[in-house]
């Protein structure tokens, strides 16, 4: 028998989440963001369930080519653009859309020998200061692109650094409006948070990512609980040992948990080498045999301990949910001082994954 840990990907939940986003942004076309190997879910596992989207947005050219080889014919957007002028031949051959965020990319486009133009997304820096042209330069850059025979449709794109803030969104949109005044173009601004909370940002294209996987972009379940989104990934394992402690017994590395009474604990086959957060403190929620309980002591590489006081029915072999429908990944992340994005993306390759 193999080690009992497992991740389950719920295709029905994925399809439902996409449908909910469709309804929220019903007047916009939709890029399904599948970067970071579909946020840890696996592009090959999820792309068919998300193929109702108008296109896929990702980072890696090799992942884009995989989708083309699988038969996906809709648009594919490269969210960091191309990294070398030679990449343009591949983009052209496979009909990929690229972000342009730097002057060297424009020069490469001008010099490329292409038989037909590429559609591009012009990235604007509205204050996040990662990628993109300054707002004062947008009109000049726009006209450079329009004059190039290798450039087809140009869409303006920006990214909100704090989409939960009305003020931040308003300021960014004001900058964009000033920069794009008089330009006749499509616009793509809305990530998951903006798609959910700021309808005025939807424009022609929205770019939902984390919300497709049933996780709140704001880190709080109440932000999405009324919308019907379902978690797509469940991380589960089983109890592999039970220990009975007396008062004063210590648990795990560094003995950072000490029992103050007689206590039964379970040892779970899951640790930080599986992708569970090493910094999860005592008290992080876990479900054992259908009852809620919590971790105790330090998370080890391969195992963790949980309190079985509220789970008298627990036995060796009892099922454990680390996150999923009952234990929400946002709660585990919050307790651990991180975000749900990181936990999903950190799922280890040694964890078997099944599709349901």
Short mmCIF file of C-alpha atoms in Angstrom, two decimals:
data_model
loop_
_atom_site.label_atom_id
_atom_site.label_comp_id
_atom_site.label_asym_id
_atom_site.label_seq_id
_atom_site.Cartn_x
_atom_site.Cartn_y
_atom_site.Cartn_z
CA UNK A 1 0.00 0.00 0.00
CA UNK A 2 1.20 3.50 -0.77
CA UNK A 3 1.48 6.31 1.75
CA UNK A 4 -2.09 7.50 2.45
CA UNK A 5 -1.75 11.17 1.57
CA UNK A 6 -3.67 12.35 -1.50
CA UNK A 7 -4.84 15.50 -3.28
CA UNK A 8 -8.22 15.39 -5.01
CA UNK A 9 -9.16 17.78 -7.84
CA UNK A 10 -12.91 18.31 -8.17
CA UNK A 11 -13.71 19.01 -11.82
CA UNK A 12 -17.36 19.77 -11.11
CA UNK A 13 -16.35 22.50 -8.64
CA UNK A 14 -13.96 23.95 -11.21
CA UNK A 15 -16.68 24.13 -13.84
CA UNK A 16 -19.14 25.67 -11.40
CA UNK A 17 -16.64 28.33 -10.32
CA UNK A 18 -16.01 29.27 -13.94
CA UNK A 19 -19.75 29.54 -14.51
CA UNK A 20 -20.13 31.83 -11.48
CA UNK A 21 -17.42 34.14 -12.81
CA UNK A 22 -19.13 34.12 -16.19
CA UNK A 23 -22.33 35.37 -14.56
CA UNK A 24 -20.52 38.02 -12.51
CA UNK A 25 -18.72 39.43 -15.56
CA UNK A 26 -21.36 38.55 -18.12
CA UNK A 27 -20.47 41.37 -20.52
CA UNK A 28 -16.76 40.58 -20.64
CA UNK A 29 -14.66 37.91 -22.24
CA UNK A 30 -12.73 35.77 -19.81
CA UNK A 31 -9.10 34.70 -19.57
CA UNK A 32 -8.82 31.69 -17.26
CA UNK A 33 -5.48 32.17 -15.52
CA UNK A 34 -3.61 28.87 -15.22
CA UNK A 35 -0.12 30.09 -14.35
CA UNK A 36 1.97 28.20 -11.77
CA UNK A 37 0.74 24.91 -13.22
CA UNK A 38 -2.87 26.01 -12.70
CA UNK A 39 -2.12 27.21 -9.16
CA UNK A 40 -0.76 23.79 -8.24
CA UNK A 41 -3.74 21.88 -9.63
CA UNK A 42 -1.99 20.75 -12.81
CA UNK A 43 -2.67 22.25 -16.24
CA UNK A 44 -3.11 18.84 -17.84
CA UNK A 45 -5.70 17.95 -15.19
CA UNK A 46 -7.84 21.08 -15.38
CA UNK A 47 -7.66 22.60 -18.84
CA UNK A 48 -10.63 20.70 -20.25
CA UNK A 49 -12.84 21.78 -17.34
CA UNK A 50 -11.84 25.40 -17.97
CA UNK A 51 -11.98 25.28 -21.76
CA UNK A 52 -15.34 27.09 -21.73
CA UNK A 53 -13.29 30.23 -20.99
CA UNK A 54 -12.49 32.52 -23.91
CA UNK A 55 -8.79 31.90 -23.51
CA UNK A 56 -6.02 30.81 -21.16
CA UNK A 57 -3.45 33.11 -19.55
CA UNK A 58 -0.15 31.66 -18.34
CA UNK A 59 3.60 32.35 -18.21
CA UNK A 60 5.45 29.48 -19.81
CA UNK A 61 5.67 29.04 -23.57
CA UNK A 62 6.07 25.28 -23.08
CA UNK A 63 2.74 25.16 -21.25
CA UNK A 64 1.13 27.11 -24.08
CA UNK A 65 2.50 24.62 -26.61
CA UNK A 66 1.17 21.76 -24.49
CA UNK A 67 -2.32 23.23 -24.73
CA UNK A 68 -2.01 23.62 -28.49
CA UNK A 69 -0.86 19.99 -28.77
CA UNK A 70 -3.87 18.95 -26.69
CA UNK A 71 -6.11 20.65 -29.23
CA UNK A 72 -6.95 23.96 -27.52
CA UNK A 73 -7.48 26.50 -30.31
CA UNK A 74 -8.72 29.57 -28.44
CA UNK A 75 -6.40 32.48 -27.54
CA UNK A 76 -3.50 31.95 -25.16
CA UNK A 77 -1.95 34.97 -23.43
CA UNK A 78 1.66 34.99 -22.16
CA UNK A 79 1.48 37.04 -18.97
CA UNK A 80 5.18 37.95 -18.86
CA UNK A 81 5.50 38.23 -22.60
CA UNK A 82 8.43 36.77 -24.51
CA UNK A 83 11.96 36.59 -23.12
CA UNK A 84 14.07 36.50 -26.28
CA UNK A 85 13.53 37.80 -29.84
CA UNK A 86 13.77 34.24 -31.16
CA UNK A 87 10.61 33.39 -29.18
CA UNK A 88 8.55 35.46 -31.64
CA UNK A 89 8.79 32.74 -34.28
CA UNK A 90 7.20 30.28 -31.85
CA UNK A 91 4.52 32.77 -30.83
CA UNK A 92 3.64 33.30 -34.46
CA UNK A 93 3.58 29.60 -35.32
CA UNK A 94 1.25 28.74 -32.44
CA UNK A 95 -0.90 31.88 -32.57
CA UNK A 96 -0.03 33.10 -29.06
CA UNK A 97 -0.83 36.56 -27.70
CA UNK A 98 2.00 38.29 -25.88
CA UNK A 99 2.23 41.00 -23.29
CA UNK A 100 4.64 43.81 -24.18
CA UNK A 101 6.06 45.54 -21.13
CA UNK A 102 9.50 46.81 -22.22
CA UNK A 103 10.97 48.82 -25.07
CA UNK A 104 13.32 46.00 -26.12
CA UNK A 105 10.27 43.85 -26.86
CA UNK A 106 8.89 46.52 -29.19
CA UNK A 107 12.22 46.71 -31.00
CA UNK A 108 12.25 42.91 -31.33
CA UNK A 109 8.75 42.98 -32.80
CA UNK A 110 9.77 45.62 -35.34
CA UNK A 111 12.71 43.52 -36.54
CA UNK A 112 10.99 40.13 -36.58
CA UNK A 113 10.24 38.39 -39.88
CA UNK A 114 6.64 37.27 -39.48
CA UNK A 115 4.13 36.45 -42.19
CA UNK A 116 1.21 37.76 -40.14
CA UNK A 117 0.87 40.09 -37.14
CA UNK A 118 0.71 39.11 -33.47
CA UNK A 119 -1.93 40.41 -31.09
CA UNK A 120 -0.33 42.10 -28.09
CA UNK A 121 -1.31 43.33 -24.67
CA UNK A 122 0.36 46.61 -23.76
CA UNK A 123 1.21 46.45 -20.07
CA UNK A 124 0.81 49.71 -18.15
CA UNK A 125 2.44 50.41 -14.80
CA UNK A 126 -0.28 52.04 -12.69
CA UNK A 127 1.79 52.01 -9.49
CA UNK A 128 2.65 48.38 -8.77
CA UNK A 129 6.12 48.86 -10.26
CA UNK A 130 6.67 45.33 -11.51
CA UNK A 131 6.13 45.29 -15.27
CA UNK A 132 4.84 47.88 -17.67
CA UNK A 133 5.31 51.30 -19.20
CA UNK A 134 4.79 54.47 -17.21
CA UNK A 135 1.41 56.05 -17.85
CA UNK A 136 3.02 59.17 -19.35
CA UNK A 137 4.58 57.01 -22.09
CA UNK A 138 1.54 54.94 -23.02
CA UNK A 139 0.35 57.01 -25.98
CA UNK A 140 3.80 57.08 -27.58
CA UNK A 141 4.24 53.34 -27.08
CA UNK A 142 0.77 52.70 -28.43
CA UNK A 143 1.59 54.56 -31.65
CA UNK A 144 4.87 52.65 -32.01
CA UNK A 145 2.96 49.38 -31.87
CA UNK A 146 0.27 50.58 -34.25
CA UNK A 147 2.88 51.43 -36.88
CA UNK A 148 4.49 47.97 -36.76
CA UNK A 149 3.43 45.52 -39.47
CA UNK A 150 4.08 42.70 -37.01
CA UNK A 151 1.48 43.91 -34.50
CA UNK A 152 -2.21 43.16 -34.81
CA UNK A 153 -4.79 44.10 -32.19
CA UNK A 154 -3.42 46.01 -29.18
CA UNK A 155 -5.18 45.67 -25.83
CA UNK A 156 -4.32 47.84 -22.83
CA UNK A 157 -3.62 45.92 -19.64
CA UNK A 158 -2.82 46.84 -16.05
CA UNK A 159 -2.80 45.05 -12.71
CA UNK A 160 -4.19 46.22 -9.38
CA UNK A 161 -1.79 45.92 -6.46
CA UNK A 162 -4.58 46.28 -3.90
CA UNK A 163 -7.85 45.36 -5.55
CA UNK A 164 -9.67 45.04 -2.22
CA UNK A 165 -9.27 48.81 -1.81
CA UNK A 166 -11.79 51.05 -3.56
CA UNK A 167 -9.34 53.95 -3.32
CA UNK A 168 -6.49 52.01 -4.91
CA UNK A 169 -8.71 50.81 -7.74
CA UNK A 170 -10.05 54.31 -8.34
CA UNK A 171 -6.56 55.81 -8.45
CA UNK A 172 -5.32 53.17 -10.88
CA UNK A 173 -8.33 53.58 -13.15
CA UNK A 174 -7.87 57.35 -13.15
CA UNK A 175 -4.26 56.93 -14.27
CA UNK A 176 -5.30 54.51 -16.97
CA UNK A 177 -8.08 56.79 -18.24
CA UNK A 178 -5.65 59.68 -18.54
CA UNK A 179 -3.03 57.55 -20.26
CA UNK A 180 -5.45 56.02 -22.77
CA UNK A 181 -7.54 59.08 -23.58
CA UNK A 182 -8.43 59.09 -27.25
CA UNK A 183 -7.17 55.55 -27.90
CA UNK A 184 -9.70 53.18 -29.43
CA UNK A 185 -8.80 49.90 -27.77
CA UNK A 186 -9.89 46.99 -25.65
CA UNK A 187 -8.91 46.99 -21.97
CA UNK A 188 -8.13 44.23 -19.48
CA UNK A 189 -7.77 45.18 -15.82
CA UNK A 190 -9.70 42.85 -13.54
CA UNK A 191 -7.99 40.05 -11.66
CA UNK A 192 -10.03 37.78 -9.34
CA UNK A 193 -10.59 40.43 -6.68
CA UNK A 194 -11.55 43.17 -9.11
CA UNK A 195 -13.80 40.80 -11.03
CA UNK A 196 -15.67 40.02 -7.81
CA UNK A 197 -15.83 43.43 -6.17
CA UNK A 198 -15.43 46.15 -8.82
CA UNK A 199 -17.76 45.70 -11.83
CA UNK A 200 -16.55 48.99 -13.34
CA UNK A 201 -13.16 47.34 -13.95
CA UNK A 202 -14.49 44.55 -16.15
CA UNK A 203 -14.19 46.23 -19.56
CA UNK A 204 -13.69 43.81 -22.49
CA UNK A 205 -11.60 41.12 -20.74
CA UNK A 206 -11.36 39.90 -17.13
CA UNK A 207 -8.54 37.70 -15.82
CA UNK A 208 -9.77 35.53 -12.92
CA UNK A 209 -7.21 33.22 -11.36
CA UNK A 210 -7.42 32.14 -7.73
CA UNK A 211 -11.20 32.41 -7.59
CA UNK A 212 -11.56 29.71 -10.26
CA UNK A 213 -10.06 27.30 -7.74
CA UNK A 214 -12.52 28.28 -5.01
CA UNK A 215 -10.13 30.32 -2.88
CA UNK A 216 -10.75 33.90 -1.77
CA UNK A 217 -8.34 36.44 -3.28
CA UNK A 218 -8.69 38.49 -0.10
CA UNK A 219 -7.75 35.58 2.17
CA UNK A 220 -11.11 35.53 3.96
CA UNK A 221 -13.78 32.92 3.26
CA UNK A 222 -16.65 35.30 3.99
CA UNK A 223 -15.61 37.32 0.94
CA UNK A 224 -16.78 34.52 -1.37
CA UNK A 225 -19.03 32.29 0.75
CA UNK A 226 -22.27 33.89 -0.47
CA UNK A 227 -21.33 33.53 -4.15
CA UNK A 228 -21.33 29.74 -4.25
CA UNK A 229 -17.67 29.15 -5.07
CA UNK A 230 -16.43 25.67 -4.18
CA UNK A 231 -12.90 24.57 -3.28
CA UNK A 232 -11.40 22.55 -6.11
CA UNK A 233 -8.48 20.96 -4.24
CA UNK A 234 -8.79 18.72 -1.20
CA UNK A 235 -5.65 17.56 0.61
CA UNK A 236 -6.32 14.46 2.67
CA UNK A 237 -4.42 11.81 4.57
CA UNK A 238 -4.98 9.30 7.37
CA UNK A 239 -3.98 8.67 10.95
CA UNK A 240 -0.97 6.33 10.95
CA UNK A 241 -0.36 6.20 14.71
CA UNK A 242 -1.99 7.17 18.02
CA UNK A 243 -0.16 8.30 21.14
CA UNK A 244 -1.55 8.67 24.66
CA UNK A 245 0.05 11.47 26.60
CA UNK A 246 0.21 12.13 30.31
CA UNK A 247 0.40 15.63 31.73
CA UNK A 248 3.81 17.10 30.98
CA UNK A 249 4.46 15.01 27.85
CA UNK A 250 6.06 16.91 24.99
CA UNK A 251 5.30 16.57 21.31
CA UNK A 252 7.42 16.98 18.19
CA UNK A 253 10.62 18.83 17.38
CA UNK A 254 11.79 21.49 19.85
CA UNK A 255 9.08 20.32 22.29
CA UNK A 256 7.04 23.43 21.56
CA UNK A 257 3.88 21.67 22.75
CA UNK A 258 3.47 20.24 26.25
CA UNK A 259 0.35 18.40 27.36
CA UNK A 260 -1.28 19.84 30.50
CA UNK A 261 -3.51 16.78 30.96
CA UNK A 262 -4.01 13.23 29.81
CA UNK A 263 -4.49 13.48 26.07
CA UNK A 264 -4.84 11.26 23.00
CA UNK A 265 -3.17 12.49 19.83
CA UNK A 266 -3.03 11.23 16.25
CA UNK A 267 -0.04 11.21 13.94
CA UNK A 268 -0.90 12.12 10.35
CA UNK A 269 1.05 11.21 7.20
CA UNK A 270 1.54 14.77 6.00
CA UNK A 271 4.32 17.29 6.54
CA UNK A 272 6.03 20.26 5.00
CA UNK A 273 7.66 18.08 2.32
CA UNK A 274 4.13 17.45 1.06
CA UNK A 275 3.38 21.16 0.86
CA UNK A 276 1.74 21.69 4.24
CA UNK A 277 3.05 24.90 5.84
CA UNK A 278 5.93 24.32 8.22
CA UNK A 279 4.94 27.38 10.23
CA UNK A 280 1.40 26.19 10.93
CA UNK A 281 1.03 26.73 14.70
CA UNK A 282 -0.71 24.62 17.29
CA UNK A 283 -4.42 25.22 16.75
CA UNK A 284 -4.46 25.09 12.94
CA UNK A 285 -7.77 23.44 11.95
CA UNK A 286 -7.91 19.83 10.75
CA UNK A 287 -10.85 17.46 10.29
CA UNK A 288 -10.44 13.89 11.55
CA UNK A 289 -13.09 11.23 10.96
CA UNK A 290 -15.70 13.93 10.35
CA UNK A 291 -14.94 15.99 13.48
CA UNK A 292 -13.07 19.28 13.63
CA UNK A 293 -9.89 19.39 15.65
CA UNK A 294 -6.45 21.03 15.33
CA UNK A 295 -2.73 20.49 15.02
CA UNK A 296 -0.39 20.38 18.01
CA UNK A 297 3.34 20.93 18.03
CA UNK A 298 5.69 21.55 15.14
CA UNK A 299 4.96 20.31 11.63
CA UNK A 300 7.63 17.79 10.65
CA UNK A 301 8.90 17.00 7.17
CA UNK A 302 6.64 13.96 6.80
CA UNK A 303 4.21 14.00 9.72
CA UNK A 304 2.15 16.16 12.04
CA UNK A 305 0.28 15.62 15.30
CA UNK A 306 -3.37 16.45 15.96
CA UNK A 307 -5.47 16.53 19.09
CA UNK A 308 -8.05 13.72 19.19
CA UNK A 309 -9.96 14.99 22.23
CA UNK A 310 -12.95 15.99 20.08
CA UNK A 311 -12.64 12.89 17.88
CA UNK A 312 -13.30 9.87 20.12
CA UNK A 313 -14.24 7.86 17.04
CA UNK A 314 -10.77 8.30 15.49
CA UNK A 315 -8.74 5.19 14.82
CA UNK A 316 -5.60 4.29 12.92
CA UNK A 317 -6.65 4.65 9.30
CA UNK A 318 -9.24 7.37 10.00
CA UNK A 319 -9.57 9.89 7.18
CA UNK A 320 -8.08 13.35 7.70
CA UNK A 321 -8.88 16.52 5.72
CA UNK A 322 -6.02 19.02 5.80
CA UNK A 323 -7.88 21.45 3.56
CA UNK A 324 -10.87 21.21 1.27
CA UNK A 325 -14.65 21.53 1.70
CA UNK A 326 -14.61 21.59 5.50
CA UNK A 327 -11.18 22.94 6.39
CA UNK A 328 -10.77 25.97 4.14
CA UNK A 329 -7.33 26.59 2.75
CA UNK A 330 -7.65 30.32 3.51
CA UNK A 331 -7.98 29.48 7.21
CA UNK A 332 -4.93 27.20 7.19
CA UNK A 333 -2.96 29.86 5.34
CA UNK A 334 -4.05 32.66 7.67
CA UNK A 335 -3.07 30.66 10.76
CA UNK A 336 0.30 29.96 9.13
CA UNK A 337 1.08 33.55 8.18
CA UNK A 338 0.80 33.00 4.45
CA UNK A 339 -1.82 32.96 1.67
CA UNK A 340 -3.88 30.25 0.02
CA UNK A 341 -2.07 30.84 -3.28
CA UNK A 342 1.21 29.67 -1.77
CA UNK A 343 -0.22 26.52 -0.22
CA UNK A 344 -1.81 25.32 -3.46
CA UNK A 345 1.27 26.14 -5.50
CA UNK A 346 3.49 24.37 -2.94
CA UNK A 347 1.74 21.01 -3.27
CA UNK A 348 4.62 18.54 -3.55
CA UNK A 349 5.14 16.32 -6.56
CA UNK A 350 5.33 13.36 -4.18
CA UNK A 351 1.62 13.77 -3.32
CA UNK A 352 -0.55 11.57 -5.57
CA UNK A 353 -3.36 13.49 -7.29
CA UNK A 354 -6.72 12.06 -8.32
CA UNK A 355 -9.48 13.62 -10.40
CA UNK A 356 -13.13 13.36 -9.51
#
